[in-house]
Amino acid sequence: MSEKLLLECENLCVGYGPALVDEVSFSLSCGEVVALMGENGSGKSTLLKTFCGIVPPLGGNVRVCGESLENWNLRERAHHIALVRMSVESPARMTVQEFVSLGRSPYSGMLDSRSVEDDAIVQKSMELLDVESFAKRPLAELSDGERSRVYLAEAVAQQVDVLLLDEPNAFLDIPRSRALFRMLRNLVENRNMGIVVSTHSIEYAESYCDRIMVVNKGRARIAPAKNARAEGLFDWAEA
Amino acid sequence: MSKVTGQGSPFLRNHRISICFAVLFTAIVVCCLLTLVTGKVSFGLADLLNALAEPGGEDVSHRIFWNLRVPRVVAAVLAGSALAVSGLSLQTVFRNPLCGPFVLGISSGASLGVAIALLAGMGFGHFGVLGAASVGAFAVTLVIMAIASCFTRSSVLLVAGLLFGYFIDALVSVIMAGSEAENLQVYVAWGMGSFGRLTIDSVYLFAGAVAVGLALVAGSIRYLNAARMGDDFARGLGVNVSVARKCVLLGSSILAGAATAFCGPVAFIGIAVPHLAYMLFKTTNHRVLIPGSACCGALLALVAGLFPVSVPLNAVLSVVGVPIILYVMLRGSKERV
C-alpha cells in the first residue's frame, strides 16, 4: 500500500442544517479499501456525498489528491472522485454500454462526443467488470448483481482516484457480495485508487477492507479492520 | 465537431442510425417537394425550377410559390422539429415519458396572449396575433425560469408547471366567457393550428428563434445524456445541473413558444415524436436523438400539412399522434416506460 494520500479531511462537519456527523478527521491512501459502517440514518450517505462535494460541508474541508475540492470546478472533481449509488433508478431503454459510456462524460466536449480512446476505455471497463457479454441489454432488465457490476464499470470508466460506494451489496446475495468485495480489492491493487465503501456487513468489512470507519451518535471512529472489534467499534451493533 | 464524424463515432459505427437518417432525410426532401407542387394551383417540375431560378418573379405562379408554398414548407419543417426537440428535452429533464411543451404551460401562455389580443380587444398594434402569442409564451417562460430557480427538484418543478398551465387555461376560459361570438370564432380557428400563417417576411424571425432554441438545447447535451439517472448522478459527472437545466428549459420554451406563435397550438408532435425517435434509433444518446427527433418532427409535420387545408391540422396530427402514444404505452406495460 503506497502512502500517497488520495482523500483527506480534518474536523469535517457534515449534515443538512444540524450536524449529522461532527469532527471527522480521516485520510485515505492509495491502494486502500475503507469500510464505512453505522446505523441507518447515522449519516453514512451524507458523509460520502460530502466527500465528493455533492453536499457542501458545514465545517472543515475535503482535499482530494492534495487539492481542496473547493478549488476545482465540477468537471475537475469528476476526474478524481466518484460516488456510486446502487439505489439510482435505471431508466428505461438505456443500454449497459450507453450507461458505462457516461463515465467518459467528464472528459468530453460540450456536445458529449466520444473519442476512439474513450470507446477503448469503456470497452476495457466493461471487460474488467465482466459485463461486456450483455453490453447491448437495457439497464432496467438486469438482475441486481449484474447491475451493481455495471454501475462499478461506469465508475471505473470515469478513471477516478477515489471511488465512494454507497451500500453496493444492499441487494446482493452472499456469493455476489463476496465477488463484489473481491472486485474492490482487485481495483485498488491494480488501478492505483482508494475506495470508501459503506456496508452493513461486519463480515465483509473485516475480511476485505483495510480499515473500518464507524459513524455512531454524530461521531466517527476509525480503526484497522483486524483491531476494530477489539477497540469496540461494533458495540453499537450488538446493543 | 471533428469528433462527430471521426472514427468510432456512433454515426459511422452504427449502421442503423446512418440508415435511419438517410431514409428520414430523403422522405423530408420528397415531402418538401410534394408540399411545394401540390395545392389548389398545381405546379409541374418545370414551374418549380422556374420559380426557384427567378425568386423575384412577379407573375401569379411565382407569387404563389414564394409567398404561400415556401413559407408553408418552412413552417412545417421548423415547427415540427422545434416541437419535437422541445418535447424530447422536457421528457428527459423531467424523466417523464408523457411530458411535452404543453405540460409546462408554454403553449397555454401563447394561447393567453392570443386570447387577450383577439378576445379582450387589446390588439397589440401591428404585432397582431403573432406578437401576442410570442409575448404570452415568453412571459410564461420567464415565470417557469423563476419557478425553476426556487425548486431544485425536477419533479416539483413539473407539478408547479402543470398547475401554472391550468391557471393560464382558466384565465383563457374567463376571457372566452366574456367575449363576442365573432372574435371567439377567430380564436377557435387559431387554436386549430396551421402551417399556412407564416409569411415570407417572418421566415427569418422564426428560423432565428428556432436556431437559438436548438443551440441552447444542444449546448446541454452532457446534461441531457446524464439527466435520466437523476440530478445527483449528473452532478457527479461534472455537469452544472442548475445552469444546464435552465438552458434546456429556456431553449425548449423558445422552441415551443416560437412554434405556437407562428403555427398555433400544434398538439402531439411534442409528446409523440420523441417516442418515435426512440423506436427508430434505439438509443438514449441525445447526440442522435436531438437530430433524430427534429427529422421525425419535420417529417410528421410535412405529412400532416399535405392533407387538405379544410381539415384542421390538429385533427390530422392527433389522428397520427394518438396511436403512437397508445402503442408506446402498451409497450411500456411490458418493459417499464
Coordinates of C-alpha atoms in Angstrom, one line a residue, chain B residues 28-281:
Chain B
I28 CA -38.3 15.0 -45.8
V29 CA -37.0 16.2 -49.2
V30 CA -39.8 14.3 -51.0
C31 CA -42.5 15.7 -48.7
C32 CA -41.0 19.2 -49.2
L33 CA -41.2 18.8 -52.9
L34 CA -44.8 17.5 -52.7
T35 CA -45.8 20.4 -50.5
L36 CA -44.3 22.8 -53.0
V37 CA -46.1 21.4 -56.0
T38 CA -49.5 20.4 -54.6
G39 CA -52.3 22.7 -53.7
K40 CA -55.2 24.5 -55.4
V41 CA -52.9 25.6 -58.1
S42 CA -50.8 22.6 -59.3
F43 CA -47.1 23.1 -60.1
G44 CA -45.1 20.9 -62.5
L45 CA -41.4 20.3 -62.0
A46 CA -40.7 22.9 -64.7
D47 CA -42.7 25.5 -62.9
L48 CA -40.9 24.7 -59.7
L49 CA -37.5 25.1 -61.3
N50 CA -38.6 28.2 -63.0
A51 CA -39.8 29.8 -59.7
L52 CA -36.6 28.7 -58.0
A53 CA -34.5 30.2 -60.7
E54 CA -36.2 33.6 -60.5
P55 CA -37.0 34.4 -56.9
G56 CA -38.1 38.0 -57.8
G57 CA -40.6 37.0 -60.5
E58 CA -43.9 38.9 -60.4
D59 CA -46.4 36.5 -62.1
V60 CA -49.0 34.6 -60.2
S61 CA -47.2 31.3 -60.0
H62 CA -44.1 33.0 -58.7
R63 CA -46.0 34.8 -56.0
I64 CA -47.9 31.6 -55.0
F65 CA -44.7 29.7 -54.8
W66 CA -42.7 32.3 -52.8
N67 CA -45.5 33.8 -50.7
L68 CA -47.5 30.7 -49.9
R69 CA -45.8 27.4 -50.7
V70 CA -42.2 28.1 -49.4
P71 CA -43.4 29.7 -46.1
R72 CA -45.7 26.6 -45.7
V73 CA -42.7 24.2 -46.1
V74 CA -40.5 26.2 -43.8
A75 CA -43.3 26.5 -41.2
A76 CA -43.9 22.7 -41.2
V77 CA -40.2 21.8 -41.0
L78 CA -39.3 24.4 -38.4
A79 CA -42.4 23.9 -36.2
G80 CA -42.2 20.1 -36.5
S81 CA -38.5 20.0 -35.5
A82 CA -38.9 22.7 -32.8
L83 CA -41.8 21.0 -31.1
A84 CA -40.1 17.5 -31.3
V85 CA -36.8 18.7 -29.8
S86 CA -38.7 20.7 -27.2
G87 CA -40.7 17.6 -26.2
L88 CA -37.7 15.4 -26.1
S89 CA -35.7 17.8 -23.9
L90 CA -38.6 18.2 -21.5
Q91 CA -39.3 14.4 -21.3
T92 CA -35.6 13.9 -20.4
V93 CA -35.3 16.7 -17.9
F94 CA -38.5 15.7 -16.1
R95 CA -37.8 12.0 -16.6
N96 CA -41.4 11.6 -17.7
P97 CA -42.3 10.0 -21.0
L98 CA -45.6 11.9 -21.2
C99 CA -44.1 15.3 -20.8
G100 CA -44.3 17.8 -23.7
P101 CA -44.3 21.6 -24.4
F102 CA -48.0 21.8 -23.4
V103 CA -47.3 20.4 -19.9
L104 CA -45.4 23.4 -18.7
G105 CA -48.0 25.9 -19.9
I106 CA -45.8 27.4 -22.6
S107 CA -48.3 26.8 -25.3
S108 CA -51.1 27.9 -22.9
G109 CA -49.1 31.1 -22.4
A110 CA -49.1 31.7 -26.2
S111 CA -52.9 31.0 -26.2
L112 CA -53.4 33.5 -23.4
G113 CA -51.6 36.2 -25.4
V114 CA -53.8 35.5 -28.4
A115 CA -56.9 35.4 -26.3
I116 CA -56.0 38.8 -24.9
A117 CA -55.4 40.2 -28.3
L118 CA -58.4 38.7 -30.1
L119 CA -61.0 38.4 -27.4
A120 CA -60.2 41.1 -24.9
G121 CA -59.7 43.6 -27.7
M122 CA -56.1 44.6 -26.8
G123 CA -54.7 44.4 -30.4
F124 CA -51.0 44.7 -29.6
G125 CA -50.8 47.2 -32.5
H126 CA -49.1 46.0 -35.7
F127 CA -47.7 43.0 -33.7
G128 CA -51.1 41.3 -34.1
V129 CA -51.8 37.7 -33.2
L130 CA -48.2 36.6 -33.8
G131 CA -46.7 39.2 -31.4
A132 CA -49.4 38.5 -28.8
A133 CA -48.6 34.7 -28.9
S134 CA -44.8 35.4 -28.6
V135 CA -45.3 37.7 -25.7
G136 CA -47.5 35.2 -23.9
A137 CA -45.1 32.3 -24.5
F138 CA -42.2 34.4 -23.4
A139 CA -43.9 35.6 -20.2
V140 CA -44.7 32.0 -19.2
T141 CA -41.1 31.1 -19.9
L142 CA -39.9 33.8 -17.5
V143 CA -42.3 32.6 -14.8
I144 CA -41.1 29.0 -15.4
M145 CA -37.5 30.0 -15.1
A146 CA -38.3 31.8 -11.9
I147 CA -40.0 28.7 -10.6
A148 CA -37.0 26.6 -11.7
S149 CA -34.7 28.8 -9.6
C150 CA -36.9 28.2 -6.5
F151 CA -37.2 24.4 -6.8
T152 CA -34.1 22.2 -7.1
R153 CA -36.1 19.0 -7.8
S154 CA -37.3 18.5 -11.3
S155 CA -40.4 16.6 -10.2
V156 CA -41.6 19.6 -8.1
L157 CA -41.0 21.9 -11.0
L158 CA -43.1 19.7 -13.2
V159 CA -46.0 19.9 -10.8
A160 CA -45.6 23.6 -10.5
G161 CA -45.5 23.9 -14.3
L162 CA -48.7 21.8 -14.6
L163 CA -50.5 23.9 -12.0
F164 CA -49.4 27.1 -13.8
G165 CA -50.6 25.7 -17.1
Y166 CA -54.1 25.1 -15.5
F167 CA -54.1 28.6 -14.1
I168 CA -53.4 30.1 -17.6
D169 CA -56.1 27.9 -19.2
A170 CA -58.5 29.1 -16.6
L171 CA -57.7 32.7 -17.4
V172 CA -58.3 31.9 -21.1
S173 CA -61.7 30.4 -20.3
V174 CA -62.6 33.5 -18.3
I175 CA -61.7 35.8 -21.2
M176 CA -63.6 33.5 -23.7
A177 CA -66.7 33.6 -21.5
G178 CA -66.9 37.3 -21.8
S179 CA -66.1 37.7 -25.5
E180 CA -68.2 38.2 -28.6
A181 CA -69.1 35.4 -30.9
E182 CA -67.2 36.7 -33.9
N183 CA -63.9 37.1 -32.0
L184 CA -64.4 33.7 -30.5
Q185 CA -64.6 32.2 -34.0
V186 CA -61.3 33.7 -35.0
Y187 CA -59.7 32.5 -31.7
V188 CA -61.1 28.9 -32.2
A189 CA -59.7 28.9 -35.8
W190 CA -56.3 30.0 -34.5
G191 CA -56.5 27.2 -31.9
M192 CA -56.8 24.5 -34.7
G193 CA -53.3 25.2 -35.8
S194 CA -52.0 25.8 -39.3
F195 CA -48.7 25.9 -41.2
G196 CA -50.2 28.4 -43.6
R197 CA -49.9 31.5 -41.5
L198 CA -46.2 32.1 -41.8
T199 CA -45.4 35.0 -44.2
I200 CA -42.2 35.1 -46.2
D201 CA -41.1 38.1 -44.2
S202 CA -41.4 36.3 -40.9
V203 CA -39.4 33.2 -42.1
Y204 CA -36.1 34.6 -40.8
L205 CA -37.6 35.5 -37.5
F206 CA -39.0 32.0 -37.0
A207 CA -35.7 30.4 -38.2
G208 CA -33.7 32.6 -35.8
A209 CA -35.9 31.7 -32.8
V210 CA -35.6 28.0 -33.6
A211 CA -31.8 28.3 -34.1
V212 CA -31.4 30.0 -30.7
G213 CA -33.6 27.3 -29.0
L214 CA -31.8 24.5 -30.7
A215 CA -28.4 25.9 -29.7
L216 CA -29.4 26.2 -26.0
V217 CA -30.6 22.6 -26.0
A218 CA -27.6 21.2 -28.0
G219 CA -25.2 23.0 -25.6
S220 CA -26.6 21.0 -22.8
I221 CA -26.2 17.5 -24.3
R222 CA -23.9 16.3 -21.5
Y223 CA -26.7 17.1 -19.0
L224 CA -29.4 15.6 -21.2
N225 CA -27.5 12.3 -21.5
A226 CA -26.9 12.0 -17.8
A227 CA -30.2 13.5 -16.6
R228 CA -32.2 10.3 -16.9
M229 CA -30.1 8.9 -14.0
G230 CA -31.0 11.9 -11.7
D231 CA -29.6 15.3 -10.9
D232 CA -27.1 14.0 -8.3
F233 CA -25.7 11.5 -10.9
A234 CA -25.3 14.2 -13.4
R235 CA -23.5 16.4 -10.9
G236 CA -21.2 13.5 -10.1
L237 CA -20.2 13.5 -13.8
G238 CA -19.2 17.2 -13.6
V239 CA -22.4 18.7 -15.0
N240 CA -23.5 22.0 -13.7
V241 CA -27.1 20.8 -13.3
S242 CA -28.8 24.1 -12.3
V243 CA -27.3 26.1 -15.2
A244 CA -27.8 23.2 -17.8
R245 CA -31.4 22.7 -16.7
K246 CA -32.2 26.4 -17.1
C247 CA -30.6 26.4 -20.6
V248 CA -32.7 23.4 -21.6
L249 CA -35.9 24.9 -20.2
L250 CA -35.2 28.2 -21.8
G251 CA -34.3 26.5 -25.1
S252 CA -37.4 24.3 -25.0
S253 CA -39.6 27.2 -24.2
I254 CA -38.3 29.3 -27.1
L255 CA -38.8 26.4 -29.4
A256 CA -42.3 25.7 -28.3
G257 CA -43.2 29.3 -28.0
A258 CA -42.0 30.2 -31.5
A259 CA -43.8 27.2 -33.0
T260 CA -47.1 28.1 -31.2
A261 CA -46.7 31.8 -32.1
F262 CA -46.3 31.1 -35.8
C263 CA -48.4 28.0 -36.3
G264 CA -50.9 27.9 -33.4
P265 CA -51.1 25.4 -30.6
V266 CA -50.0 22.3 -32.6
A267 CA -50.5 19.4 -30.3
F268 CA -49.0 15.9 -30.2
I269 CA -45.7 16.4 -32.1
G270 CA -44.0 17.4 -28.8
I271 CA -45.2 14.3 -27.0
A272 CA -45.4 11.6 -29.7
V273 CA -42.2 12.3 -31.8
P274 CA -39.6 11.7 -29.2
H275 CA -41.0 8.2 -28.7
L276 CA -41.0 7.7 -32.5
A277 CA -37.3 8.7 -32.5
Y278 CA -36.5 6.2 -29.6
M279 CA -38.2 3.4 -31.5
L280 CA -36.3 4.2 -34.8
F281 CA -32.9 4.9 -33.5

